[in-house]
Amino acid sequence: MVIVKRKELTLAERLYLPEILRGLSITLRKMFVKRATRQYPEEPLVTTEVTRGQPRLAVNTDGTVRCVSCGMCEAACPAYAITIDGHETERPIEREPERFEIDMLRCILCGFCEEACPKEAIWMSDELELADYTRGALVYDLEKLKRPVSALQPRIDYIKKINDRWRTSSSTS
Ligand code: SF4
Ligand code: SF4
């Protein structure tokens, strides 16, 4: 039979005082460290032109949508979130969407639609918040997706700058 001789605990150790003091010192130190958490929604997220929020459709200053209902974004969408039905118009642009829906619950904010669009009609906005009471309300229709070009301009300028950089580097290589 092996007899294990244990160290005799002091009174402080029996009262867990070292652990309590260590815990309190950690709490005290952390109280003065800069907070990493945000008091949302009172402190909303800071967004910039780089923010890839929910996709929105650009509307020209004359009120017409830029979209010509070509379906490129619908085909590029990996989440099958976009549904488009187009119709003919009397305008020189010939086609526009009759139905344009994005299921925001499916959208993964990948930005493929923005990249695929040949008409600069769909852009990733800086809108990130998404909340409603039904799933159906989160399928955004044409009216919910429309935004004036001016509201999307910072993103448009940013993407054009990025694309110009690639054009410059490919022409010099
Ligand atoms: S951001 Fe991506 S997932 Fe969302 S609609 Fe566009 S292509 Fe689809
Ligand atoms: S790719 Fe652009 S123009 Fe074509 S359907 Fe989508 S938003 Fe409209």
Coordinates of C-alpha atoms and ligand atoms in Angstrom, one line a residue, residues 57 66-74 84 100 113 116-119 121-122, ligand 2:
L57 CA -30.3 48.7 -57.6
R66 CA -30.2 51.1 -64.8
C67 CA -30.9 47.4 -64.9
V68 CA -31.7 46.0 -68.3
S69 CA -32.8 42.7 -67.0
C70 CA -30.0 40.7 -68.6
G71 CA -29.9 38.1 -65.9
M72 CA -26.1 38.1 -65.5
C73 CA -26.3 38.7 -61.7
E74 CA -29.0 36.0 -61.4
I84 CA -35.7 38.5 -62.4
F100 CA -36.5 41.9 -59.5
C113 CA -23.8 40.2 -58.7
A116 CA -21.2 40.4 -63.0
C117 CA -23.4 43.4 -63.9
P118 CA -22.5 44.9 -67.3
K119 CA -24.6 47.9 -66.7
A121 CA -26.9 48.7 -62.1
I122 CA -26.4 46.6 -59.0
Ligands
SF4_2 S1 -26.6 42.0 -64.2 FE1 -27.1 44.2 -63.9 S2 -28.3 44.7 -65.7 FE2 -28.2 42.5 -65.7 S3 -30.1 41.9 -64.6 FE3 -28.5 42.1 -63.0 S4 -28.6 44.2 -62.3 FE4 -29.8 44.0 -64.2

